[in-house]
PDB file of N, CA and C in Angstrom:
ATOM      1  N   MET A  30      -0.351 -25.817  -6.588  1.00  0.00           N
ATOM      2  CA  MET A  30      -0.300 -24.887  -5.179  1.00  0.00           C
ATOM      3  C   MET A  30      -1.038 -23.938  -5.425  1.00  0.00           C
ATOM      4  N   ARG A  31      -1.410 -23.637  -4.318  1.00  0.00           N
ATOM      5  CA  ARG A  31      -2.091 -21.877  -4.502  1.00  0.00           C
ATOM      6  C   ARG A  31      -1.586 -20.920  -4.680  1.00  0.00           C
ATOM      7  N   ARG A  32      -1.436 -20.428  -5.493  1.00  0.00           N
ATOM      8  CA  ARG A  32      -0.929 -18.790  -5.952  1.00  0.00           C
ATOM      9  C   ARG A  32      -2.010 -17.528  -4.782  1.00  0.00           C
ATOM     10  N   TYR A  33      -1.616 -17.175  -3.634  1.00  0.00           N
ATOM     11  CA  TYR A  33      -2.017 -15.940  -3.584  1.00  0.00           C
ATOM     12  C   TYR A  33      -1.807 -14.594  -4.271  1.00  0.00           C
ATOM     13  N   LEU A  34      -3.142 -13.525  -4.985  1.00  0.00           N
ATOM     14  CA  LEU A  34      -2.754 -12.513  -5.303  1.00  0.00           C
ATOM     15  C   LEU A  34      -3.582 -11.544  -4.483  1.00  0.00           C
ATOM     16  N   PRO A  35      -3.108 -10.740  -4.453  1.00  0.00           N
ATOM     17  CA  PRO A  35      -3.308  -8.817  -4.241  1.00  0.00           C
ATOM     18  C   PRO A  35      -4.423  -8.621  -4.203  1.00  0.00           C
ATOM     19  N   SER A  36      -5.551  -7.993  -3.567  1.00  0.00           N
ATOM     20  CA  SER A  36      -6.716  -7.786  -3.772  1.00  0.00           C
ATOM     21  C   SER A  36      -6.837  -6.123  -4.672  1.00  0.00           C
ATOM     22  N   THR A  37      -7.875  -6.153  -5.644  1.00  0.00           N
ATOM     23  CA  THR A  37      -7.315  -4.611  -6.309  1.00  0.00           C
ATOM     24  C   THR A  37      -7.300  -3.393  -4.744  1.00  0.00           C
ATOM     25  N   ALA A  38      -8.502  -3.802  -4.226  1.00  0.00           N
ATOM     26  CA  ALA A  38      -8.280  -2.861  -2.539  1.00  0.00           C
ATOM     27  C   ALA A  38      -7.318  -2.914  -2.265  1.00  0.00           C
ATOM     28  N   MET A  39      -6.650  -3.441  -2.195  1.00  0.00           N
ATOM     29  CA  MET A  39      -5.057  -3.738  -1.244  1.00  0.00           C
ATOM     30  C   MET A  39      -3.799  -2.831  -2.381  1.00  0.00           C
ATOM     31  N   LEU A  40      -3.884  -3.124  -3.832  1.00  0.00           N
ATOM     32  CA  LEU A  40      -3.255  -2.659  -4.856  1.00  0.00           C
ATOM     33  C   LEU A  40      -3.658  -1.114  -4.235  1.00  0.00           C
ATOM     34  N   GLN A  41      -4.843  -0.874  -4.824  1.00  0.00           N
ATOM     35  CA  GLN A  41      -5.170   0.857  -4.332  1.00  0.00           C
ATOM     36  C   GLN A  41      -4.872   0.907  -3.808  1.00  0.00           C
ATOM     37  N   ALA A  42      -4.907   0.597  -2.212  1.00  0.00           N
ATOM     38  CA  ALA A  42      -4.885   1.806  -0.800  1.00  0.00           C
ATOM     39  C   ALA A  42      -3.355   1.589  -0.735  1.00  0.00           C
ATOM     40  N   PHE A  43      -2.912   1.253  -1.709  1.00  0.00           N
ATOM     41  CA  PHE A  43      -1.093   0.558  -1.228  1.00  0.00           C
ATOM     42  C   PHE A  43      -0.276   2.316  -2.124  1.00  0.00           C
ATOM     43  N   GLU A  44      -0.835   2.391  -3.570  1.00  0.00           N
ATOM     44  CA  GLU A  44      -0.355   2.725  -4.401  1.00  0.00           C
ATOM     45  C   GLU A  44      -0.799   4.560  -4.018  1.00  0.00           C
ATOM     46  N   ALA A  45      -1.990   4.462  -4.026  1.00  0.00           N
ATOM     47  CA  ALA A  45      -2.532   6.136  -3.118  1.00  0.00           C
ATOM     48  C   ALA A  45      -2.097   7.012  -2.106  1.00  0.00           C
ATOM     49  N   SER A  46      -1.604   5.306  -1.245  1.00  0.00           N
ATOM     50  CA  SER A  46      -1.084   6.040   0.108  1.00  0.00           C
ATOM     51  C   SER A  46       0.685   6.539  -0.567  1.00  0.00           C
ATOM     52  N   ALA A  47       1.646   5.127  -1.121  1.00  0.00           N
ATOM     53  CA  ALA A  47       2.340   6.169  -1.707  1.00  0.00           C
ATOM     54  C   ALA A  47       2.841   7.098  -2.364  1.00  0.00           C
ATOM     55  N   ARG A  48       1.943   7.475  -3.120  1.00  0.00           N
ATOM     56  CA  ARG A  48       1.809   8.561  -3.882  1.00  0.00           C
ATOM     57  C   ARG A  48       1.438   9.764  -3.209  1.00  0.00           C
ATOM     58  N   ARG A  49       0.947  10.045  -2.253  1.00  0.00           N
ATOM     59  CA  ARG A  49       0.512  10.392  -1.512  1.00  0.00           C
ATOM     60  C   ARG A  49       1.149  10.724  -0.386  1.00  0.00           C
ATOM     61  N   LEU A  50       1.997   9.089   0.495  1.00  0.00           N
ATOM     62  CA  LEU A  50       2.187   9.046   1.548  1.00  0.00           C
ATOM     63  C   LEU A  50       1.985  10.099   2.826  1.00  0.00           C
ATOM     64  N   SER A  51       0.605   9.565   3.016  1.00  0.00           N
ATOM     65  CA  SER A  51      -0.153   9.597   4.134  1.00  0.00           C
ATOM     66  C   SER A  51      -1.575   8.927   4.219  1.00  0.00           C
ATOM     67  N   PHE A  52      -1.816   8.202   5.147  1.00  0.00           N
ATOM     68  CA  PHE A  52      -2.962   7.124   4.908  1.00  0.00           C
ATOM     69  C   PHE A  52      -4.124   7.596   4.572  1.00  0.00           C
ATOM     70  N   THR A  53      -3.838   8.913   5.511  1.00  0.00           N
ATOM     71  CA  THR A  53      -5.003  10.070   5.660  1.00  0.00           C
ATOM     72  C   THR A  53      -5.557  10.754   4.522  1.00  0.00           C
ATOM     73  N   LEU A  54      -4.468  11.284   3.490  1.00  0.00           N
ATOM     74  CA  LEU A  54      -4.348  11.589   2.446  1.00  0.00           C
ATOM     75  C   LEU A  54      -5.385  10.488   1.163  1.00  0.00           C
ATOM     76  N   ALA A  55      -4.865   9.597   1.197  1.00  0.00           N
ATOM     77  CA  ALA A  55      -5.066   8.397   0.281  1.00  0.00           C
ATOM     78  C   ALA A  55      -6.878   7.680   0.724  1.00  0.00           C
ATOM     79  N   ALA A  56      -7.149   7.666   1.875  1.00  0.00           N
ATOM     80  CA  ALA A  56      -8.389   7.688   2.576  1.00  0.00           C
ATOM     81  C   ALA A  56      -9.353   8.581   1.580  1.00  0.00           C
ATOM     82  N   GLU A  57      -8.984  10.023   1.802  1.00  0.00           N
ATOM     83  CA  GLU A  57      -9.482  11.071   1.230  1.00  0.00           C
ATOM     84  C   GLU A  57      -9.504  10.317  -0.354  1.00  0.00           C
ATOM     85  N   ASP A  58      -8.765  10.494  -1.138  1.00  0.00           N
ATOM     86  CA  ASP A  58      -8.730  10.105  -2.707  1.00  0.00           C
ATOM     87  C   ASP A  58      -9.671   8.985  -3.154  1.00  0.00           C
ATOM     88  N   LEU A  59      -9.723   7.575  -2.163  1.00  0.00           N
ATOM     89  CA  LEU A  59     -10.353   6.912  -2.081  1.00  0.00           C
ATOM     90  C   LEU A  59     -12.297   6.680  -1.660  1.00  0.00           C
ATOM     91  N   CYS A  60     -12.169   7.811  -0.679  1.00  0.00           N
ATOM     92  CA  CYS A  60     -13.079   7.860  -0.121  1.00  0.00           C
ATOM     93  C   CYS A  60     -13.428   6.664   0.898  1.00  0.00           C
ATOM     94  N   LEU A  61     -12.311   6.557   1.757  1.00  0.00           N
ATOM     95  CA  LEU A  61     -12.558   6.079   2.840  1.00  0.00           C
ATOM     96  C   LEU A  61     -11.989   6.288   3.712  1.00  0.00           C
ATOM     97  N   THR A  62     -12.055   5.368   4.859  1.00  0.00           N
ATOM     98  CA  THR A  62     -11.967   5.720   6.403  1.00  0.00           C
ATOM     99  C   THR A  62     -10.081   5.629   6.186  1.00  0.00           C
ATOM    100  N   GLN A  63      -9.239   6.098   7.042  1.00  0.00           N
ATOM    101  CA  GLN A  63      -7.655   6.048   7.052  1.00  0.00           C
ATOM    102  C   GLN A  63      -7.445   4.948   7.875  1.00  0.00           C
ATOM    103  N   GLY A  64      -8.219   4.242   9.072  1.00  0.00           N
ATOM    104  CA  GLY A  64      -8.795   3.115   8.910  1.00  0.00           C
ATOM    105  C   GLY A  64      -8.750   1.645   7.849  1.00  0.00           C
ATOM    106  N   ALA A  65      -9.832   1.946   6.841  1.00  0.00           N
ATOM    107  CA  ALA A  65      -9.796   1.111   6.329  1.00  0.00           C
ATOM    108  C   ALA A  65      -8.110   0.931   5.121  1.00  0.00           C
ATOM    109  N   ILE A  66      -7.841   2.338   4.746  1.00  0.00           N
ATOM    110  CA  ILE A  66      -6.526   2.435   4.236  1.00  0.00           C
ATOM    111  C   ILE A  66      -5.641   1.126   5.277  1.00  0.00           C
ATOM    112  N   SER A  67      -4.954   2.006   6.234  1.00  0.00           N
ATOM    113  CA  SER A  67      -4.171   0.924   6.842  1.00  0.00           C
ATOM    114  C   SER A  67      -4.105  -0.622   6.988  1.00  0.00           C
ATOM    115  N   LYS A  68      -5.251  -0.628   7.223  1.00  0.00           N
ATOM    116  CA  LYS A  68      -5.693  -2.621   7.250  1.00  0.00           C
ATOM    117  C   LYS A  68      -5.393  -2.946   5.953  1.00  0.00           C
ATOM    118  N   GLN A  69      -5.940  -2.235   4.741  1.00  0.00           N
ATOM    119  CA  GLN A  69      -6.065  -2.595   3.336  1.00  0.00           C
ATOM    120  C   GLN A  69      -4.339  -2.786   2.871  1.00  0.00           C
ATOM    121  N   VAL A  70      -3.584  -1.282   3.622  1.00  0.00           N
ATOM    122  CA  VAL A  70      -1.998  -2.311   3.023  1.00  0.00           C
ATOM    123  C   VAL A  70      -1.163  -2.883   4.504  1.00  0.00           C
ATOM    124  N   GLY A  71      -1.926  -2.962   5.313  1.00  0.00           N
ATOM    125  CA  GLY A  71      -0.923  -4.156   6.448  1.00  0.00           C
ATOM    126  C   GLY A  71      -1.171  -5.327   6.028  1.00  0.00           C
ATOM    127  N   ALA A  72      -2.303  -5.432   5.347  1.00  0.00           N
ATOM    128  CA  ALA A  72      -3.052  -6.996   4.817  1.00  0.00           C
ATOM    129  C   ALA A  72      -1.409  -7.024   3.455  1.00  0.00           C
ATOM    130  N   LEU A  73      -1.446  -6.227   2.793  1.00  0.00           N
ATOM    131  CA  LEU A  73      -0.742  -6.220   1.736  1.00  0.00           C
ATOM    132  C   LEU A  73       0.815  -6.525   2.382  1.00  0.00           C
ATOM    133  N   GLU A  74       1.099  -6.030   2.692  1.00  0.00           N
ATOM    134  CA  GLU A  74       2.724  -6.365   3.506  1.00  0.00           C
ATOM    135  C   GLU A  74       2.291  -7.625   4.496  1.00  0.00           C
ATOM    136  N   GLU A  75       1.216  -8.182   4.681  1.00  0.00           N
ATOM    137  CA  GLU A  75       1.401  -9.905   5.079  1.00  0.00           C
ATOM    138  C   GLU A  75       1.242 -10.282   3.983  1.00  0.00           C
ATOM    139  N   LEU A  76       0.790 -10.763   3.042  1.00  0.00           N
ATOM    140  CA  LEU A  76       0.388 -11.013   1.740  1.00  0.00           C
ATOM    141  C   LEU A  76       2.056 -10.644   1.054  1.00  0.00           C
ATOM    142  N   LEU A  77       2.734 -10.002   1.089  1.00  0.00           N
ATOM    143  CA  LEU A  77       3.826 -10.132   0.352  1.00  0.00           C
ATOM    144  C   LEU A  77       4.828 -10.554   1.250  1.00  0.00           C
ATOM    145  N   ARG A  78       4.617 -10.253   2.402  1.00  0.00           N
ATOM    146  CA  ARG A  78       5.817 -11.059   3.928  1.00  0.00           C
ATOM    147  C   ARG A  78       7.262  -9.696   4.210  1.00  0.00           C
ATOM    148  N   THR A  79       6.459  -9.006   2.946  1.00  0.00           N
ATOM    149  CA  THR A  79       7.939  -7.578   3.476  1.00  0.00           C
ATOM    150  C   THR A  79       7.165  -6.177   3.363  1.00  0.00           C
ATOM    151  N   GLU A  80       7.850  -5.223   4.469  1.00  0.00           N
ATOM    152  CA  GLU A  80       7.228  -4.163   4.589  1.00  0.00           C
ATOM    153  C   GLU A  80       8.084  -2.935   3.278  1.00  0.00           C
ATOM    154  N   LEU A  81       6.549  -2.925   3.151  1.00  0.00           N
ATOM    155  CA  LEU A  81       6.355  -1.704   2.054  1.00  0.00           C
ATOM    156  C   LEU A  81       6.919  -0.115   2.351  1.00  0.00           C
ATOM    157  N   PHE A  82       6.774   0.071   3.843  1.00  0.00           N
ATOM    158  CA  PHE A  82       6.402   1.535   4.777  1.00  0.00           C
ATOM    159  C   PHE A  82       7.345   1.555   6.046  1.00  0.00           C
ATOM    160  N   ARG A  83       7.993   3.251   5.979  1.00  0.00           N
ATOM    161  CA  ARG A  83       8.460   2.750   6.986  1.00  0.00           C
ATOM    162  C   ARG A  83       7.507   3.725   7.465  1.00  0.00           C
ATOM    163  N   ARG A  84       7.687   3.818   9.059  1.00  0.00           N
ATOM    164  CA  ARG A  84       6.336   4.650   9.830  1.00  0.00           C
ATOM    165  C   ARG A  84       7.357   4.766  10.890  1.00  0.00           C
ATOM    166  N   VAL A  85       7.449   5.997  10.708  1.00  0.00           N
ATOM    167  CA  VAL A  85       8.262   6.696  11.873  1.00  0.00           C
ATOM    168  C   VAL A  85       7.591   8.302  12.864  1.00  0.00           C
ATOM    169  N   LYS A  86       6.938   8.179  14.203  1.00  0.00           N
ATOM    170  CA  LYS A  86       6.048   9.131  14.586  1.00  0.00           C
ATOM    171  C   LYS A  86       4.739   9.384  13.473  1.00  0.00           C
ATOM    172  N   LYS A  87       4.797  10.540  12.495  1.00  0.00           N
ATOM    173  CA  LYS A  87       3.428  10.346  12.112  1.00  0.00           C
ATOM    174  C   LYS A  87       4.282  10.686  10.727  1.00  0.00           C
ATOM    175  N   ARG A  88       5.314   9.921  10.513  1.00  0.00           N
ATOM    176  CA  ARG A  88       5.322  10.645   8.449  1.00  0.00           C
ATOM    177  C   ARG A  88       5.361   9.627   8.207  1.00  0.00           C
ATOM    178  N   LEU A  89       5.336   8.859   6.873  1.00  0.00           N
ATOM    179  CA  LEU A  89       5.430   8.310   6.325  1.00  0.00           C
ATOM    180  C   LEU A  89       5.756   7.662   5.033  1.00  0.00           C
ATOM    181  N   GLY A  90       6.821   6.962   4.895  1.00  0.00           N
ATOM    182  CA  GLY A  90       7.848   6.668   4.080  1.00  0.00           C
ATOM    183  C   GLY A  90       8.166   5.479   3.130  1.00  0.00           C
ATOM    184  N   LEU A  91       8.528   5.342   2.345  1.00  0.00           N
ATOM    185  CA  LEU A  91       8.335   3.947   0.834  1.00  0.00           C
ATOM    186  C   LEU A  91       9.809   2.961   1.739  1.00  0.00           C
ATOM    187  N   THR A  92       9.969   1.774   1.688  1.00  0.00           N
ATOM    188  CA  THR A  92      10.710   1.248   1.543  1.00  0.00           C
ATOM    189  C   THR A  92      11.542   1.708   0.354  1.00  0.00           C
ATOM    190  N   ALA A  93      12.829   0.145  -0.017  1.00  0.00           N
ATOM    191  CA  ALA A  93      13.479  -0.035  -1.442  1.00  0.00           C
ATOM    192  C   ALA A  93      11.958  -0.577  -1.985  1.00  0.00           C
ATOM    193  N   ALA A  94      11.449  -1.710  -1.119  1.00  0.00           N
ATOM    194  CA  ALA A  94      10.340  -3.105  -1.635  1.00  0.00           C
ATOM    195  C   ALA A  94       9.333  -2.409  -1.978  1.00  0.00           C
ATOM    196  N   GLY A  95       9.234  -1.056  -0.878  1.00  0.00           N
ATOM    197  CA  GLY A  95       7.333  -0.672  -1.590  1.00  0.00           C
ATOM    198  C   GLY A  95       8.097   0.475  -3.015  1.00  0.00           C
ATOM    199  N   LYS A  96       9.351   1.220  -3.155  1.00  0.00           N
ATOM    200  CA  LYS A  96       9.270   1.698  -4.592  1.00  0.00           C
ATOM    201  C   LYS A  96       9.026   0.862  -5.334  1.00  0.00           C
ATOM    202  N   SER A  97      10.168  -0.241  -5.302  1.00  0.00           N
ATOM    203  CA  SER A  97       9.877  -1.272  -6.222  1.00  0.00           C
ATOM    204  C   SER A  97       8.488  -1.559  -7.014  1.00  0.00           C
ATOM    205  N   PHE A  98       8.509  -1.917  -5.630  1.00  0.00           N
ATOM    206  CA  PHE A  98       6.327  -1.937  -5.998  1.00  0.00           C
ATOM    207  C   PHE A  98       5.850  -1.173  -6.449  1.00  0.00           C
ATOM    208  N   LEU A  99       5.358   0.175  -5.926  1.00  0.00           N
ATOM    209  CA  LEU A  99       5.481   0.812  -6.927  1.00  0.00           C
ATOM    210  C   LEU A  99       5.057   0.615  -8.360  1.00  0.00           C
ATOM    211  N   ALA A 100       5.893   0.676  -8.884  1.00  0.00           N
ATOM    212  CA  ALA A 100       7.009   1.670  -9.909  1.00  0.00           C
ATOM    213  C   ALA A 100       6.468  -0.249 -10.829  1.00  0.00           C
ATOM    214  N   ARG A 101       6.080  -0.985 -10.555  1.00  0.00           N
ATOM    215  CA  ARG A 101       5.695  -2.723 -11.052  1.00  0.00           C
ATOM    216  C   ARG A 101       3.622  -1.961 -11.299  1.00  0.00           C
ATOM    217  N   ILE A 102       2.988  -1.396 -10.416  1.00  0.00           N
ATOM    218  CA  ILE A 102       2.232  -1.895 -10.470  1.00  0.00           C
ATOM    219  C   ILE A 102       1.257  -0.714 -10.998  1.00  0.00           C
ATOM    220  N   THR A 103       1.693   1.108 -10.604  1.00  0.00           N
ATOM    221  CA  THR A 103       1.109   1.882 -11.207  1.00  0.00           C
ATOM    222  C   THR A 103       0.726   1.787 -12.693  1.00  0.00           C
ATOM    223  N   PRO A 104       1.643   1.206 -13.550  1.00  0.00           N
ATOM    224  CA  PRO A 104       1.264   1.084 -14.870  1.00  0.00           C
ATOM    225  C   PRO A 104      -0.323  -0.202 -14.822  1.00  0.00           C
ATOM    226  N   ALA A 105      -0.617  -0.775 -14.252  1.00  0.00           N
ATOM    227  CA  ALA A 105      -1.316  -2.022 -14.471  1.00  0.00           C
ATOM    228  C   ALA A 105      -2.646  -1.461 -13.597  1.00  0.00           C
ATOM    229  N   LEU A 106      -2.505  -0.029 -13.005  1.00  0.00           N
ATOM    230  CA  LEU A 106      -3.855   0.755 -12.049  1.00  0.00           C
ATOM    231  C   LEU A 106      -4.052   1.613 -13.189  1.00  0.00           C
ATOM    232  N   ASN A 107      -3.030   2.223 -13.685  1.00  0.00           N
ATOM    233  CA  ASN A 107      -3.367   3.163 -14.309  1.00  0.00           C
ATOM    234  C   ASN A 107      -4.270   2.847 -15.500  1.00  0.00           C
TER     235      ASN A 107
END
């Protein structure tokens, strides 16, 4: 059985987005475009088969799964 692991780019995009609660600000932090961040986060959500963010109008918030995932990956990324 093959295990699928998220890439470092996906994890960094998620962590920066979760920390800043903004794909635009995360993009600035990582010197990427907002679209690149959005695509990485979307791919991560697809890989994990769960929503990590609530997207309401122009606001971004973490779901319970997103908060839990952030707490687990932040130490590893630091």
